[in-house]
Short mmCIF file of C-alpha atoms and ligand atoms in Angstrom, two decimals:
data_model
loop_
_atom_site.label_atom_id
_atom_site.label_comp_id
_atom_site.label_asym_id
_atom_site.label_seq_id
_atom_site.Cartn_x
_atom_site.Cartn_y
_atom_site.Cartn_z
CA MET A 28 4.76 101.59 62.56
CA ALA A 29 6.65 100.40 65.61
CA SER A 30 9.94 98.66 64.97
CA ASN A 31 12.12 96.45 67.05
CA GLY A 32 15.78 95.84 66.21
CA GLY A 33 15.06 96.39 62.53
CA MET A 34 12.10 93.98 62.64
CA VAL A 35 8.70 95.39 61.87
CA LEU A 36 6.19 94.43 64.53
CA VAL A 37 3.03 93.25 62.88
CA ILE A 38 -0.01 93.90 65.00
CA LYS A 39 -2.35 90.94 65.00
CA ALA A 40 -5.75 90.36 66.58
CA PRO A 41 -5.32 89.47 70.29
CA ARG A 42 -4.88 85.78 71.10
CA GLY A 43 -8.20 83.98 71.28
CA THR A 44 -10.04 86.53 69.15
CA HIS A 45 -10.72 86.29 65.45
CA ASP A 46 -11.86 88.44 62.58
CA ILE A 47 -15.04 87.36 60.90
CA LEU A 48 -14.15 88.08 57.30
CA PRO A 49 -16.76 88.92 54.64
CA SER A 50 -16.58 85.38 53.22
CA GLU A 51 -17.38 83.97 56.70
CA MET A 52 -19.94 86.64 57.44
CA GLU A 53 -22.46 85.20 55.02
CA LYS A 54 -22.48 81.98 57.01
CA TRP A 55 -22.94 83.92 60.22
CA HIS A 56 -25.82 85.90 58.76
CA TYR A 57 -27.47 82.67 57.72
CA VAL A 58 -27.16 81.17 61.21
CA GLU A 59 -28.54 84.38 62.73
CA GLU A 60 -31.33 84.55 60.19
CA VAL A 61 -32.47 81.00 60.99
CA ALA A 62 -32.24 81.71 64.74
CA ARG A 63 -34.32 84.89 64.32
CA LYS A 64 -36.96 83.02 62.35
CA VAL A 65 -37.20 80.29 64.99
CA ALA A 66 -37.32 83.02 67.66
CA SER A 67 -40.27 84.61 65.96
CA ASP A 68 -42.06 81.27 65.48
CA TYR A 69 -41.70 80.67 69.22
CA GLY A 70 -42.56 84.24 70.22
CA TYR A 71 -39.13 85.37 71.48
CA LYS A 72 -38.29 89.09 71.19
CA GLU A 73 -34.84 90.56 70.84
CA ILE A 74 -33.07 92.34 73.68
CA ARG A 75 -29.61 93.94 73.71
CA THR A 76 -27.86 94.55 76.98
CA PRO A 77 -24.51 96.33 77.49
CA ILE A 78 -21.32 94.48 76.66
CA PHE A 79 -19.88 95.46 80.03
CA GLU A 80 -21.57 95.36 83.41
CA HIS A 81 -20.69 95.88 87.06
CA THR A 82 -18.39 93.00 88.05
CA GLU A 83 -20.68 92.16 90.94
CA LEU A 84 -23.46 91.09 88.57
CA PHE A 85 -21.35 88.17 87.42
CA SER A 86 -19.58 87.32 90.67
CA ARG A 87 -22.95 87.09 92.41
CA GLY A 88 -24.88 85.68 89.47
CA ILE A 89 -22.51 83.07 88.03
CA GLY A 90 -20.94 82.22 91.38
CA ASP A 91 -17.68 83.16 93.10
CA THR A 92 -16.18 79.70 92.91
CA THR A 93 -16.80 79.02 89.22
CA ASP A 94 -13.90 78.97 86.75
CA ILE A 95 -15.52 81.86 84.89
CA VAL A 96 -15.52 84.18 87.89
CA GLU A 97 -12.28 82.94 89.43
CA LYS A 98 -10.11 82.90 86.34
CA GLU A 99 -11.77 83.97 83.13
CA MET A 100 -13.26 87.41 83.47
CA TYR A 101 -11.98 90.51 81.70
CA THR A 102 -12.27 92.84 84.67
CA PHE A 103 -10.88 96.35 84.90
CA LYS A 104 -11.38 99.59 86.78
CA ASP A 105 -12.94 102.34 84.67
CA LYS A 106 -11.79 105.93 85.00
CA GLY A 107 -14.32 106.47 87.77
CA GLY A 108 -12.78 103.64 89.80
CA ARG A 109 -15.70 101.24 89.30
CA SER A 110 -15.01 97.57 88.73
CA ILE A 111 -16.31 96.68 85.29
CA THR A 112 -16.37 93.30 83.53
CA LEU A 113 -16.82 92.42 79.86
CA ARG A 114 -19.79 90.06 79.92
CA PRO A 115 -18.74 86.39 79.95
CA GLU A 116 -22.35 85.34 79.24
CA GLY A 117 -25.75 86.92 78.70
CA THR A 118 -28.17 85.39 81.19
CA ALA A 119 -27.23 87.47 84.24
CA SER A 120 -27.51 90.67 82.17
CA ILE A 121 -30.94 89.77 80.79
CA VAL A 122 -32.25 88.85 84.24
CA ARG A 123 -30.84 92.12 85.59
CA ALA A 124 -32.60 94.06 82.82
CA ILE A 125 -35.94 92.39 83.58
CA GLY A 126 -35.69 93.31 87.25
CA GLU A 127 -34.40 96.81 86.54
CA HIS A 128 -37.18 97.66 84.08
CA LYS A 129 -39.85 95.86 86.12
CA LEU A 130 -40.78 93.60 83.26
CA TYR A 131 -41.93 90.88 85.66
CA GLY A 132 -45.09 90.17 87.60
CA LYS A 133 -47.76 87.55 88.11
CA GLY A 134 -48.73 85.93 84.83
CA LYS A 135 -46.00 87.82 82.94
CA LEU A 136 -43.64 85.80 80.81
CA GLN A 137 -40.71 87.43 79.05
CA LYS A 138 -39.46 85.40 76.14
CA LEU A 139 -36.27 87.04 74.94
CA PHE A 140 -33.25 86.42 72.79
CA MET A 141 -29.92 88.14 72.34
CA ILE A 142 -27.14 87.68 69.80
CA GLY A 143 -23.77 89.07 70.68
CA PRO A 144 -20.15 88.61 71.72
CA MET A 145 -19.08 87.23 75.10
CA PHE A 146 -15.61 87.35 76.67
CA ARG A 147 -13.77 84.71 78.67
CA TYR A 148 -10.06 84.50 79.33
CA GLU A 149 -9.81 80.81 78.45
CA ARG A 150 -6.99 78.80 76.91
CA PRO A 151 -7.75 79.14 73.20
CA GLN A 152 -8.18 76.01 71.11
CA SER A 153 -10.42 74.85 68.30
CA GLY A 154 -13.97 75.93 69.19
CA ARG A 155 -12.79 77.87 72.23
CA TYR A 156 -12.05 81.57 72.02
CA ARG A 157 -11.64 84.55 74.28
CA GLN A 158 -14.20 86.50 72.36
CA PHE A 159 -16.99 84.34 70.98
CA TRP A 160 -20.60 84.85 69.97
CA GLN A 161 -23.70 83.39 71.51
CA LEU A 162 -27.31 83.01 70.47
CA ASP A 163 -28.92 83.37 73.87
CA PHE A 164 -32.58 82.51 74.54
CA GLU A 165 -34.31 83.09 77.86
CA ALA A 166 -37.90 82.49 79.05
CA ILE A 167 -38.34 84.37 82.31
CA GLY A 168 -41.32 84.50 84.65
CA SER A 169 -42.64 80.95 84.97
CA SER A 170 -41.47 77.78 86.68
CA ASP A 171 -43.60 75.51 84.48
CA PRO A 172 -41.52 72.46 83.38
CA TYR A 173 -43.13 72.73 79.95
CA LEU A 174 -41.20 75.96 79.51
CA ASP A 175 -37.99 73.93 79.98
CA VAL A 176 -39.33 71.61 77.29
CA GLU A 177 -40.03 74.61 75.02
CA ILE A 178 -36.48 75.93 75.49
CA ILE A 179 -34.91 72.55 74.70
CA ALA A 180 -37.23 72.13 71.69
CA LEU A 181 -36.34 75.63 70.47
CA SER A 182 -32.61 74.94 70.57
CA VAL A 183 -33.05 71.63 68.77
CA GLU A 184 -35.27 73.35 66.18
CA ILE A 185 -32.54 75.87 65.32
CA PHE A 186 -29.99 73.12 64.80
CA SER A 187 -32.32 70.97 62.75
CA ARG A 188 -33.36 73.88 60.50
CA LEU A 189 -29.67 74.59 59.96
CA GLY A 190 -29.31 71.00 58.79
CA LEU A 191 -27.00 69.82 61.59
CA LYS A 192 -26.94 66.08 62.05
CA GLY A 193 -25.97 63.66 64.79
CA LEU A 194 -26.44 66.06 67.69
CA SER A 195 -27.48 64.68 71.05
CA VAL A 196 -29.32 66.31 73.92
CA GLU A 197 -27.88 65.49 77.34
CA LEU A 198 -30.11 66.13 80.29
CA ASN A 199 -29.77 66.21 84.06
CA SER A 200 -31.30 67.82 87.10
CA VAL A 201 -29.03 69.69 89.50
CA GLY A 202 -31.74 70.05 92.15
CA CYS A 203 -32.39 73.19 94.15
CA PRO A 204 -31.13 74.84 97.36
CA LYS A 205 -33.43 72.49 99.27
CA CYS A 206 -32.01 69.19 98.04
CA ARG A 207 -28.60 70.06 96.57
CA PRO A 208 -26.68 70.79 99.82
CA LYS A 209 -27.56 67.35 101.16
CA TYR A 210 -26.45 65.73 97.92
CA LYS A 211 -23.18 67.67 97.97
CA GLU A 212 -22.45 66.30 101.46
CA LEU A 213 -23.19 62.78 100.26
CA LEU A 214 -20.89 63.27 97.30
CA LYS A 215 -18.13 64.54 99.57
CA ASP A 216 -18.59 61.55 101.90
CA TYR A 217 -18.25 59.29 98.90
CA LEU A 218 -15.17 61.08 97.50
CA ARG A 219 -13.29 61.59 100.79
CA PRO A 220 -11.56 58.19 100.86
CA TYR A 221 -10.31 58.80 97.27
CA PHE A 222 -9.20 62.39 97.90
CA ASP A 223 -5.48 61.72 97.33
CA ASP A 224 -6.21 60.03 93.99
CA LEU A 225 -8.14 63.00 92.60
CA CYS A 226 -6.37 65.35 90.19
CA GLU A 227 -5.04 68.60 91.57
CA SER A 228 -7.91 70.76 90.36
CA CYS A 229 -10.50 68.32 91.71
CA GLN A 230 -8.77 68.37 95.09
CA SER A 231 -9.22 72.12 95.13
CA ARG A 232 -12.82 71.77 93.92
CA PHE A 233 -13.61 69.38 96.79
CA ASP A 234 -14.49 72.16 99.24
CA ARG A 235 -15.27 74.97 96.85
CA ASN A 236 -17.38 73.37 94.12
CA VAL A 237 -17.63 69.63 94.62
CA LEU A 238 -20.19 69.08 91.82
CA ARG A 239 -17.62 70.06 89.19
CA ILE A 240 -15.60 66.94 90.11
CA LEU A 241 -18.34 64.98 88.33
CA ASP A 242 -17.50 66.49 84.94
CA CYS A 243 -13.70 66.38 85.26
CA LYS A 244 -12.18 64.93 82.07
CA ASN A 245 -9.27 63.26 83.92
CA GLU A 246 -9.39 59.45 83.52
CA GLY A 247 -8.55 58.75 87.16
CA CYS A 248 -11.21 61.15 88.45
CA ARG A 249 -13.77 59.67 86.07
CA ARG A 250 -13.09 56.16 87.37
CA ILE A 251 -13.61 57.39 90.92
CA THR A 252 -16.86 59.22 90.14
CA GLU A 253 -18.22 56.37 88.00
CA SER A 254 -20.15 54.90 90.91
CA ALA A 255 -20.66 58.13 92.86
CA PRO A 256 -24.17 58.89 94.12
CA ARG A 257 -26.32 60.55 91.48
CA MET A 258 -28.14 63.83 91.98
CA VAL A 259 -31.37 62.54 90.42
CA ASP A 260 -31.65 59.94 93.19
CA TYR A 261 -31.62 62.65 95.87
CA LEU A 262 -33.92 65.28 94.42
CA CYS A 263 -36.63 66.74 96.66
CA GLU A 264 -40.21 66.01 95.73
CA GLU A 265 -40.67 69.21 93.74
CA CYS A 266 -37.42 68.80 91.74
CA SER A 267 -38.17 65.17 91.13
CA TRP A 268 -41.67 65.99 89.82
CA HIS A 269 -40.21 68.75 87.64
CA PHE A 270 -37.61 66.39 86.16
CA GLU A 271 -40.27 63.78 85.36
CA GLU A 272 -42.47 66.40 83.67
CA VAL A 273 -39.57 67.64 81.51
CA LYS A 274 -38.78 64.08 80.41
CA LYS A 275 -42.47 63.43 79.73
CA GLY A 276 -42.69 66.60 77.64
CA LEU A 277 -39.60 65.74 75.59
CA ASN A 278 -40.88 62.20 75.06
CA SER A 279 -44.21 63.46 73.82
CA LEU A 280 -42.50 65.81 71.32
CA GLY A 281 -40.30 62.95 70.18
CA ILE A 282 -37.10 64.81 71.07
CA PRO A 283 -34.47 62.20 71.91
CA TYR A 284 -32.21 62.82 74.91
CA LYS A 285 -29.78 61.01 77.15
CA ILE A 286 -29.61 61.40 80.89
CA ASN A 287 -26.07 62.42 81.81
CA HIS A 288 -25.48 62.21 85.55
CA ARG A 289 -22.18 64.04 85.20
CA LEU A 290 -23.71 67.12 83.60
CA VAL A 291 -23.38 69.92 86.15
CA ARG A 292 -22.60 73.02 83.99
CA GLY A 293 -19.97 75.65 84.67
CA LEU A 294 -22.27 78.30 86.12
CA ASP A 295 -23.70 78.09 89.63
CA TYR A 296 -27.11 79.60 89.00
CA TYR A 297 -28.77 76.44 87.71
CA THR A 298 -31.65 74.82 89.52
CA LYS A 299 -33.49 71.68 88.41
CA THR A 300 -33.03 71.29 84.63
CA ALA A 301 -29.52 71.40 83.16
CA TYR A 302 -28.84 70.36 79.58
CA GLU A 303 -26.38 70.52 76.71
CA VAL A 304 -26.49 69.74 73.03
CA ILE A 305 -23.39 67.87 71.98
CA SER A 306 -21.84 67.54 68.52
CA GLY A 307 -19.57 64.58 67.78
CA GLU A 308 -17.62 66.73 65.28
CA LEU A 309 -16.27 69.25 67.77
CA GLY A 310 -13.69 67.22 69.70
CA ALA A 311 -12.93 68.42 73.22
CA GLN A 312 -15.15 71.51 73.00
CA ASN A 313 -18.17 69.52 71.97
CA ALA A 314 -21.10 71.52 73.35
CA VAL A 315 -22.88 73.58 70.71
CA CYS A 316 -25.30 74.75 73.32
CA GLY A 317 -25.91 74.63 77.05
CA GLY A 318 -28.58 75.85 79.36
CA GLY A 319 -31.12 75.10 82.02
CA ARG A 320 -33.34 76.59 84.69
CA TYR A 321 -32.16 79.33 87.06
CA ASP A 322 -34.96 80.04 89.52
CA GLY A 323 -32.69 81.71 92.10
CA LEU A 324 -30.57 83.91 89.82
CA SER A 325 -32.65 87.07 90.04
CA GLU A 326 -32.55 87.00 93.84
CA ASP A 327 -28.84 86.16 93.84
CA ILE A 328 -28.17 89.45 92.04
CA GLY A 329 -30.33 91.39 94.47
CA GLY A 330 -33.52 91.41 92.40
CA PRO A 331 -37.01 90.04 92.97
CA SER A 332 -37.75 86.34 92.86
CA ILE A 333 -38.33 85.44 89.19
CA PRO A 334 -37.95 81.91 87.82
CA GLY A 335 -36.42 81.42 84.38
CA VAL A 336 -35.00 78.95 81.93
CA GLY A 337 -32.81 79.38 78.86
CA PHE A 338 -29.86 78.32 76.78
CA ALA A 339 -26.99 79.79 74.81
CA ALA A 340 -25.42 78.36 71.68
CA GLY A 341 -21.94 79.25 70.43
CA VAL A 342 -22.07 80.65 66.90
CA GLU A 343 -18.45 79.68 66.09
CA ARG A 344 -19.21 76.10 67.13
CA ILE A 345 -22.39 76.00 65.04
CA VAL A 346 -20.54 77.28 61.96
CA LEU A 347 -17.64 74.88 62.62
CA THR A 348 -20.02 71.91 62.90
CA MET A 349 -21.85 72.95 59.72
CA GLU A 350 -18.54 73.18 57.86
CA GLN A 351 -17.37 69.82 59.16
CA GLN A 352 -20.65 68.19 58.21
CA GLU A 353 -20.49 69.95 54.83
CA VAL A 354 -23.94 71.40 55.35
CA ALA A 355 -24.83 73.82 52.56
CA PHE A 356 -25.00 77.52 53.29
CA PRO A 357 -27.18 79.53 50.90
CA ARG A 358 -25.28 81.39 48.21
CA SER A 359 -24.79 85.09 48.58
CA ARG A 360 -26.55 87.62 46.38
CA GLY A 361 -24.85 87.80 43.00
CA MET A 362 -24.13 90.99 41.08
CA GLU A 363 -26.91 91.80 38.65
CA TYR A 364 -25.29 94.40 36.38
CA PHE A 365 -21.69 95.29 35.77
CA VAL A 366 -21.39 98.54 33.85
CA VAL A 367 -18.43 98.35 31.46
CA VAL A 368 -16.82 101.67 30.56
CA LEU A 369 -15.66 101.46 26.93
CA ASP A 370 -14.32 104.99 26.85
CA SER A 371 -13.08 106.81 29.92
CA ARG A 372 -14.74 110.02 28.74
CA TYR A 373 -18.06 108.40 29.65
CA LYS A 374 -17.13 107.37 33.13
CA GLU A 375 -19.35 110.06 34.59
CA PHE A 376 -22.28 108.70 32.57
CA ALA A 377 -21.51 105.16 33.71
CA ALA A 378 -21.40 106.28 37.34
CA ARG A 379 -24.88 107.76 36.93
CA VAL A 380 -26.22 104.52 35.44
CA VAL A 381 -24.80 102.50 38.34
CA TYR A 382 -26.21 105.02 40.82
CA GLU A 383 -29.71 104.80 39.30
CA LEU A 384 -29.71 100.99 39.26
CA ARG A 385 -28.62 100.81 42.89
CA HIS A 386 -31.24 103.38 43.79
CA ARG A 387 -33.83 100.99 42.35
CA GLY A 388 -32.52 98.19 44.57
CA ILE A 389 -30.51 96.47 41.87
CA TYR A 390 -27.00 95.26 42.73
CA ALA A 391 -24.81 97.05 40.19
CA ASP A 392 -21.14 97.96 40.03
CA MET A 393 -18.45 99.38 37.75
CA ASP A 394 -14.69 99.46 37.31
CA TYR A 395 -12.51 101.69 39.48
CA PHE A 396 -9.10 100.72 38.10
CA GLY A 397 -9.22 102.03 34.50
CA ARG A 398 -9.15 98.42 33.27
CA SER A 399 -9.25 97.44 29.62
CA LEU A 400 -12.49 96.10 28.14
CA LYS A 401 -11.17 92.56 28.35
CA ALA A 402 -10.14 92.97 31.98
CA GLN A 403 -13.50 94.51 32.87
CA MET A 404 -15.29 91.54 31.27
CA ARG A 405 -13.08 89.14 33.19
CA TYR A 406 -13.78 90.98 36.41
CA ALA A 407 -17.56 90.94 35.74
CA ASP A 408 -17.26 87.21 35.25
CA THR A 409 -15.37 86.60 38.52
CA MET A 410 -17.96 88.71 40.34
CA GLY A 411 -20.65 86.44 38.92
CA ALA A 412 -22.42 89.39 37.22
CA ARG A 413 -25.56 88.18 35.45
CA LYS A 414 -25.41 90.95 32.86
CA VAL A 415 -23.05 93.64 31.65
CA VAL A 416 -24.02 97.04 30.29
CA PHE A 417 -21.68 98.81 27.85
CA VAL A 418 -21.09 102.54 28.05
CA GLY A 419 -19.34 104.14 25.06
CA GLN A 420 -19.91 107.02 22.69
CA GLU A 421 -22.31 105.09 20.46
CA GLU A 422 -24.50 103.94 23.36
CA VAL A 423 -24.63 107.38 24.93
CA ASP A 424 -25.39 109.17 21.63
CA SER A 425 -28.11 106.74 20.58
CA GLY A 426 -29.79 106.74 24.00
CA MET A 427 -29.84 102.95 23.87
CA ALA A 428 -27.89 100.73 26.26
CA LYS A 429 -26.39 97.45 25.10
CA VAL A 430 -27.06 94.78 27.72
CA LYS A 431 -25.35 91.42 27.46
CA ASP A 432 -26.47 88.31 29.30
CA MET A 433 -23.28 86.72 30.62
CA GLN A 434 -24.74 83.25 30.59
CA THR A 435 -26.37 83.07 27.16
CA GLY A 436 -24.16 85.66 25.49
CA GLU A 437 -27.31 87.23 24.09
CA GLN A 438 -27.21 91.00 23.65
CA VAL A 439 -30.19 93.35 23.54
CA GLU A 440 -30.68 97.10 23.28
CA VAL A 441 -32.80 98.96 25.79
CA GLU A 442 -33.39 102.61 26.64
CA TRP A 443 -31.05 103.79 29.37
CA GLY A 444 -33.83 104.43 31.89
CA LYS A 445 -35.33 101.00 31.34
CA ILE A 446 -32.44 98.70 32.19
CA GLY A 447 -33.86 95.93 34.29
CA ASN A 448 -36.93 95.51 32.04
CA GLU A 449 -35.07 93.97 29.12
P1 LIG B 512 -22.18 78.11 78.62
O1 LIG B 512 -22.31 76.65 78.63
O2 LIG B 512 -21.09 78.69 79.41
O3 LIG B 512 -23.58 78.68 79.11
O4 LIG B 512 -22.05 78.62 77.14
C1 LIG B 512 -23.03 78.28 76.17
C2 LIG B 512 -22.38 77.95 74.86
O5 LIG B 512 -21.52 78.99 74.43
C3 LIG B 512 -21.47 76.72 74.89
O6 LIG B 512 -22.22 75.53 74.75
C4 LIG B 512 -20.59 76.95 73.67
O7 LIG B 512 -21.26 76.59 72.48
C5 LIG B 512 -20.43 78.47 73.70
N1 LIG B 512 -19.16 78.83 74.35
C6 LIG B 512 -18.92 78.95 75.68
N2 LIG B 512 -17.64 79.31 75.90
C7 LIG B 512 -17.06 79.44 74.69
C8 LIG B 512 -15.75 79.82 74.24
N3 LIG B 512 -14.78 80.16 75.09
N4 LIG B 512 -15.52 79.84 72.90
C9 LIG B 512 -16.49 79.52 72.02
N5 LIG B 512 -17.74 79.17 72.39
C10 LIG B 512 -18.03 79.14 73.70
C11 LIG B 512 -23.89 80.01 79.23
O8 LIG B 512 -23.20 80.91 78.82
C12 LIG B 512 -25.25 80.25 79.82
N6 LIG B 512 -25.45 81.70 79.90
C13 LIG B 512 -26.33 79.58 78.99
C14 LIG B 512 -27.70 79.82 79.53
C15 LIG B 512 -28.62 80.67 79.07
N7 LIG B 512 -28.23 79.20 80.58
C16 LIG B 512 -29.45 79.66 80.80
N8 LIG B 512 -29.68 80.58 79.89
#
């Protein structure tokens, strides 16, 4: 181990990353299991794309002037001199894969989901990490507004099946390349007289990414943008129709939502629908999920024109919200049999019993520390074993196992090969 002036350097996980320990893992499995079930009810199939991609995919897809591309990407040169980036999100990769494998075409709809880690060099805080996991759902191939409704409904369904309460859907339209440029100019005209009062980062956003000024958290900026022109009032006919249809669809499904004129999202590929699901429990990082439509993304990355809509939800934030709301996670599988070795000469026999039980799909275990009978019983108890099986000379010689029910204390004898039928 490395040492430094007599001090031992303890190697920890890199800042912003975290281990998901076995005790946490059960919660994660549960969240994933529910998401997979909802995916299958909605007809979404799993896809897995590489964890790293050519840097260009993200700079062109997410947008050169976004925080993600400007400041947050883990980018490096590989040994062949290519610029590689650890994926900061999944949408660009999935859209790339659809184009690359020609999974598109008239009347073809790809409904896909992906579960995996994403990487962003952000300032770590509660609910914000440098490596975090997303449940990512994408419906690619149609521009029907009812697909936007399906995506929003799907995300809400996952959260409601998980038992999350008090979440709110915030909705906006960010227009399209036809109507957005005009709106951006209007917004700039409105903001120009206040330029000196904007915070430093908003001043730099003014020319590069003026829409992001709308979601700045700074009090002063918020006061200025309070009465700024709103995108929804300047949508072109098509975007305006689309927005109305999405609202109509959500209304008819009874999914409550709030229009949030400040919602612009941190990725540039969005067109028309943009939405987030917000949890009151999460503090500053309050979005459990975000998404929207991205009809120009495939072309932006050099592919064919394919419309799409999707969302991604942060698994850490879901688990955090569930913990804060004290939502119950299902209990893990308990041990069924603990095989107690009464005499170390019969350890080999005990190992065979455990092996056979496991082979039959029964969760069984034994002692590996040469513990006393009492200590083995205590251990079986802490492991929540339902039954213990005793292995000693008498049991081996007679061919009959003694099986004790840990709850009732009742003990029965059963032939060795028939444990599980007692
Ligand atoms: P996003 O809003 O950047 O969108 O991320 C989606 C979700 O991932 C967030 O709502 C949050 O729950 C989680 N998340 C993001 N950054 C972090 C972080 N640093 N630490 C922990 N959790 C985080 C996207 O990534 C888009 N690809 C979503 C999408 C899919 N749009 C269309 N399709």
